[in-house]
Tab-separated table of C-alpha atoms in Angstrom:
chain	number	residue	atom	x	y	z
A	12	UNK	CA	50.837	-12.155	68.965
A	13	UNK	CA	49.587	-10.883	65.647
A	14	UNK	CA	46.104	-11.843	64.573
A	15	UNK	CA	44.920	-12.991	61.183
A	16	UNK	CA	45.768	-10.401	58.566
A	17	UNK	CA	44.286	-9.920	55.118
A	18	UNK	CA	45.393	-7.880	52.144
A	19	UNK	CA	44.093	-5.762	50.578
A	20	UNK	CA	41.377	-4.360	52.795
A	21	UNK	CA	39.451	-3.145	49.757
A	22	UNK	CA	39.638	-3.936	46.069
A	23	UNK	CA	37.626	-2.479	43.224
A	24	UNK	CA	38.007	-4.179	39.857
A	25	UNK	CA	36.115	-4.390	36.605
A	26	UNK	CA	34.242	-7.426	35.433
A	27	UNK	CA	36.601	-9.795	33.665
A	28	UNK	CA	39.686	-8.750	35.567
A	29	UNK	CA	41.683	-10.881	37.988
A	30	UNK	CA	42.080	-10.269	41.706
A	31	UNK	CA	44.205	-12.074	44.274
A	32	UNK	CA	43.414	-11.877	47.960
A	33	UNK	CA	45.959	-12.793	50.588
A	34	UNK	CA	45.566	-14.156	54.093
A	35	UNK	CA	48.244	-14.564	56.745
A	36	UNK	CA	47.008	-16.812	59.566
A	37	UNK	CA	48.120	-16.712	63.167
A	38	UNK	CA	51.573	-18.233	63.434
A	39	UNK	CA	51.404	-21.941	64.207
A	40	UNK	CA	47.807	-22.395	63.099
A	41	UNK	CA	47.616	-25.334	60.720
A	42	UNK	CA	43.976	-24.775	59.825
A	43	UNK	CA	43.065	-21.948	57.475
A	44	UNK	CA	39.576	-21.168	56.196
A	45	UNK	CA	38.067	-18.857	53.622
A	46	UNK	CA	34.521	-17.530	53.964
A	47	UNK	CA	32.533	-15.015	51.945
A	48	UNK	CA	29.644	-12.699	52.667
A	49	UNK	CA	27.810	-11.326	49.695
A	50	UNK	CA	25.684	-8.264	50.332
A	51	UNK	CA	22.855	-8.850	52.775
A	52	UNK	CA	23.377	-12.582	53.011
A	53	UNK	CA	24.985	-15.071	55.351
A	54	UNK	CA	28.687	-15.593	55.750
A	55	UNK	CA	29.342	-18.765	53.771
A	56	UNK	CA	32.179	-21.249	53.939
A	57	UNK	CA	34.396	-21.559	50.877
A	58	UNK	CA	37.211	-23.919	51.807
A	59	UNK	CA	39.494	-25.287	54.513
A	60	UNK	CA	43.229	-25.972	54.416
A	61	UNK	CA	45.143	-28.150	56.819
A	62	UNK	CA	48.693	-27.008	56.356
A	63	UNK	CA	49.121	-26.942	52.562
A	64	UNK	CA	46.393	-29.500	51.788
A	65	UNK	CA	42.817	-28.710	50.875
A	66	UNK	CA	40.718	-30.521	53.489
A	67	UNK	CA	37.341	-29.340	52.264
A	68	UNK	CA	36.573	-27.164	49.246
A	69	UNK	CA	32.878	-27.904	49.061
A	70	UNK	CA	31.938	-24.246	49.307
A	71	UNK	CA	33.932	-22.974	46.341
A	72	UNK	CA	31.337	-21.536	43.960
A	73	UNK	CA	32.955	-22.430	40.633
A	74	UNK	CA	36.257	-22.921	38.864
A	75	UNK	CA	36.881	-19.196	38.588
A	76	UNK	CA	38.077	-19.374	42.192
A	77	UNK	CA	41.497	-20.823	42.974
A	78	UNK	CA	42.909	-21.073	46.485
A	79	UNK	CA	46.460	-21.985	47.343
A	80	UNK	CA	48.503	-22.336	50.474
A	81	UNK	CA	52.026	-23.099	49.392
A	82	UNK	CA	54.278	-24.117	52.278
A	83	UNK	CA	51.402	-24.187	54.681
A	84	UNK	CA	51.747	-20.561	55.763
A	85	UNK	CA	49.882	-17.769	54.003
A	86	UNK	CA	47.085	-18.418	51.540
A	87	UNK	CA	45.882	-16.717	48.392
A	88	UNK	CA	42.457	-16.723	46.811
A	89	UNK	CA	42.386	-15.790	43.154
A	90	UNK	CA	39.259	-14.892	41.243
A	91	UNK	CA	39.710	-15.068	37.477
A	92	UNK	CA	37.794	-13.701	35.664
A	93	UNK	CA	35.763	-11.762	38.213
A	94	UNK	CA	32.008	-11.443	37.777
A	95	UNK	CA	29.590	-8.960	39.323
A	96	UNK	CA	28.186	-11.576	41.703
A	97	UNK	CA	31.632	-12.094	43.212
A	98	UNK	CA	31.319	-8.776	45.052
A	99	UNK	CA	31.285	-9.153	48.816
A	100	UNK	CA	33.504	-9.423	51.852
A	101	UNK	CA	35.993	-12.287	51.911
A	102	UNK	CA	37.020	-13.431	55.359
A	103	UNK	CA	39.927	-15.607	56.291
A	104	UNK	CA	40.131	-17.493	59.579
A	105	UNK	CA	42.627	-19.786	61.243
A	106	UNK	CA	42.584	-22.273	64.097
A	107	UNK	CA	44.803	-24.689	65.952
A	108	UNK	CA	44.434	-28.437	66.305
A	109	UNK	CA	40.812	-29.357	65.645
A	110	UNK	CA	40.803	-31.893	68.441
A	111	UNK	CA	41.510	-29.414	71.217
A	112	UNK	CA	39.935	-26.184	70.241
A	113	UNK	CA	37.219	-25.200	67.852
A	114	UNK	CA	37.612	-21.477	67.897
A	115	UNK	CA	38.304	-19.900	64.553
A	116	UNK	CA	40.064	-16.532	64.611
A	117	UNK	CA	38.913	-14.242	61.852
A	118	UNK	CA	40.705	-11.554	59.928
A	119	UNK	CA	39.185	-8.143	59.146
A	120	UNK	CA	38.112	-9.229	55.672
A	121	UNK	CA	38.726	-7.966	52.156
A	122	UNK	CA	35.881	-6.035	50.597
A	123	UNK	CA	35.767	-6.868	46.889
A	124	UNK	CA	33.710	-4.759	44.520
A	125	UNK	CA	33.352	-5.874	40.915
A	126	UNK	CA	31.951	-3.195	38.611
B	206	UNK	CA	21.182	-29.121	54.472
B	207	UNK	CA	21.926	-27.645	57.855
B	208	UNK	CA	21.027	-24.026	58.382
B	209	UNK	CA	21.179	-21.320	61.023
B	210	UNK	CA	18.478	-18.703	61.367
B	211	UNK	CA	18.691	-15.337	63.049
B	212	UNK	CA	15.131	-14.106	62.892
B	213	UNK	CA	15.874	-10.440	63.500
B	214	UNK	CA	18.069	-8.602	61.024
B	215	UNK	CA	18.003	-5.440	63.137
B	216	UNK	CA	17.287	-4.846	66.812
B	217	UNK	CA	17.012	-1.234	68.003
B	218	UNK	CA	17.128	-0.817	71.769
B	219	UNK	CA	17.672	1.982	74.255
B	220	UNK	CA	20.761	2.082	76.417
B	221	UNK	CA	20.448	0.120	79.689
B	222	UNK	CA	17.538	-1.921	78.343
B	223	UNK	CA	17.717	-5.727	78.136
B	224	UNK	CA	18.150	-7.415	74.791
B	225	UNK	CA	17.785	-10.887	73.314
B	226	UNK	CA	19.164	-11.864	69.912
B	227	UNK	CA	17.640	-15.073	68.665
B	228	UNK	CA	19.398	-17.960	66.958
B	229	UNK	CA	17.915	-21.270	65.853
B	230	UNK	CA	19.574	-24.045	63.918
B	231	UNK	CA	18.075	-26.760	61.816
B	232	UNK	CA	19.406	-30.029	63.128
B	233	UNK	CA	19.264	-31.861	66.444
B	234	UNK	CA	22.577	-33.621	65.864
B	235	UNK	CA	25.514	-32.799	68.063
B	236	UNK	CA	26.654	-29.211	67.598
B	237	UNK	CA	29.172	-26.670	68.758
B	238	UNK	CA	27.722	-23.187	69.006
B	239	UNK	CA	29.301	-19.754	68.724
B	240	UNK	CA	28.400	-16.098	68.794
B	241	UNK	CA	30.695	-13.724	66.939
B	242	UNK	CA	30.526	-9.921	67.005
B	243	UNK	CA	31.660	-7.462	64.363
B	244	UNK	CA	32.144	-3.884	65.543
B	245	UNK	CA	32.142	-1.163	62.887
B	246	UNK	CA	35.187	-1.343	60.619
B	247	UNK	CA	36.577	-4.385	62.413
B	248	UNK	CA	36.764	-8.139	61.863
B	249	UNK	CA	34.746	-10.883	63.517
B	250	UNK	CA	35.549	-11.518	67.163
B	251	UNK	CA	34.430	-14.531	69.170
B	252	UNK	CA	32.000	-13.445	71.882
B	253	UNK	CA	31.231	-16.815	73.476
B	254	UNK	CA	30.969	-20.497	72.678
B	255	UNK	CA	29.258	-23.676	73.788
B	256	UNK	CA	31.131	-26.944	73.282
B	257	UNK	CA	29.846	-29.093	76.153
B	258	UNK	CA	28.958	-28.961	79.828
B	259	UNK	CA	26.845	-26.198	81.312
B	260	UNK	CA	24.242	-25.013	78.853
B	261	UNK	CA	24.628	-21.396	80.005
B	262	UNK	CA	27.776	-19.669	78.808
B	263	UNK	CA	28.928	-16.138	79.524
B	264	UNK	CA	31.213	-13.580	77.961
B	265	UNK	CA	33.491	-11.145	79.753
B	266	UNK	CA	31.364	-8.134	78.781
B	267	UNK	CA	28.071	-9.280	80.251
B	268	UNK	CA	26.514	-11.272	77.425
B	269	UNK	CA	25.235	-14.792	77.993
B	270	UNK	CA	23.749	-17.483	75.791
B	271	UNK	CA	21.874	-20.643	76.632
B	272	UNK	CA	21.979	-23.841	74.628
B	273	UNK	CA	18.524	-25.385	74.370
B	274	UNK	CA	18.784	-28.739	72.659
B	275	UNK	CA	15.067	-29.460	72.492
B	276	UNK	CA	14.366	-26.142	70.811
B	277	UNK	CA	17.621	-26.148	68.807
B	278	UNK	CA	18.310	-22.608	69.953
B	279	UNK	CA	21.224	-20.576	71.251
B	280	UNK	CA	19.813	-17.142	72.028
B	281	UNK	CA	22.110	-14.332	73.141
B	282	UNK	CA	21.057	-12.058	75.982
B	283	UNK	CA	22.305	-9.085	77.929
B	284	UNK	CA	20.367	-7.577	80.853
B	285	UNK	CA	21.563	-4.006	80.235
B	286	UNK	CA	23.171	-2.849	76.997
B	287	UNK	CA	25.622	-0.019	76.435
B	288	UNK	CA	26.181	2.243	73.471
B	289	UNK	CA	29.439	0.368	72.883
B	290	UNK	CA	27.491	-2.856	72.233
B	291	UNK	CA	26.349	-1.444	68.912
B	292	UNK	CA	27.598	-3.989	66.396
B	293	UNK	CA	26.518	-6.858	64.184
B	294	UNK	CA	26.185	-10.221	65.913
B	295	UNK	CA	26.524	-13.555	64.137
B	296	UNK	CA	25.426	-16.955	65.377
B	297	UNK	CA	27.538	-19.813	64.011
B	298	UNK	CA	27.202	-23.575	64.313
B	299	UNK	CA	29.594	-26.410	63.701
B	300	UNK	CA	27.572	-29.538	63.011
B	301	UNK	CA	29.867	-32.175	64.473
B	302	UNK	CA	28.703	-35.124	62.418
B	303	UNK	CA	30.382	-33.362	59.552
B	304	UNK	CA	34.036	-34.369	59.407
B	305	UNK	CA	35.012	-30.853	58.416
B	306	UNK	CA	35.464	-27.820	60.605
B	307	UNK	CA	33.272	-25.468	58.644
B	308	UNK	CA	31.051	-23.028	60.472
B	309	UNK	CA	27.511	-22.380	59.281
B	310	UNK	CA	26.460	-18.802	59.986
B	311	UNK	CA	23.156	-17.075	60.459
B	312	UNK	CA	22.406	-13.922	58.546
B	313	UNK	CA	23.512	-11.623	61.338
B	314	UNK	CA	21.627	-9.269	63.655
B	315	UNK	CA	22.515	-5.611	63.748
B	316	UNK	CA	22.148	-4.343	67.321
B	317	UNK	CA	21.614	-0.601	67.464
B	318	UNK	CA	21.819	0.882	70.948
B	319	UNK	CA	20.320	4.334	71.259
B	320	UNK	CA	20.978	6.827	74.052
């Protein structure tokens, strides 16, 4: 079974540009999460989808970030326009039914560098 | 706000020596506890978890962690480390009074095993 995949693995963009990150969760996982680690700091929660619905987006830093999960399968996270402080590693995770298991399976992350 | 603290950002240790990576969290409410490991150039992998039951949990590669409710801690230990244990270790907590599934992470501890 394939794990959580993320694309691209690295992205270098200039301030003001737009970047879209993609996450493909494990097949059958209804829950999908985005997290971010900026340099030297903790991994922080951004948002949580259940199927195509946003369950919790309390961690989204501002309205320059837009997450979608059309059809309840893969998800995209768009940053527009990117700022220097958006640099970091963006992790995606997925999990099954929240009532039976609490393990979140993480992808390898996308390293975003804004110059 | 709930928080997770990993006091040591780096832990250098010689091969075959014992190691303890410390994790404390801020709240005494019901919690689920996790340790994740990130090997170089890889994603986060679940190492072990505490959901309920025995307060001592073990991983398949010799690590163990003990849930201490009174001290709000979940320290990770291994009696004899190997070079291959070199990685960054993250403590994560799900505070269960929160209706969401988000994980709150500590800042990570980089374990460096020297020959």
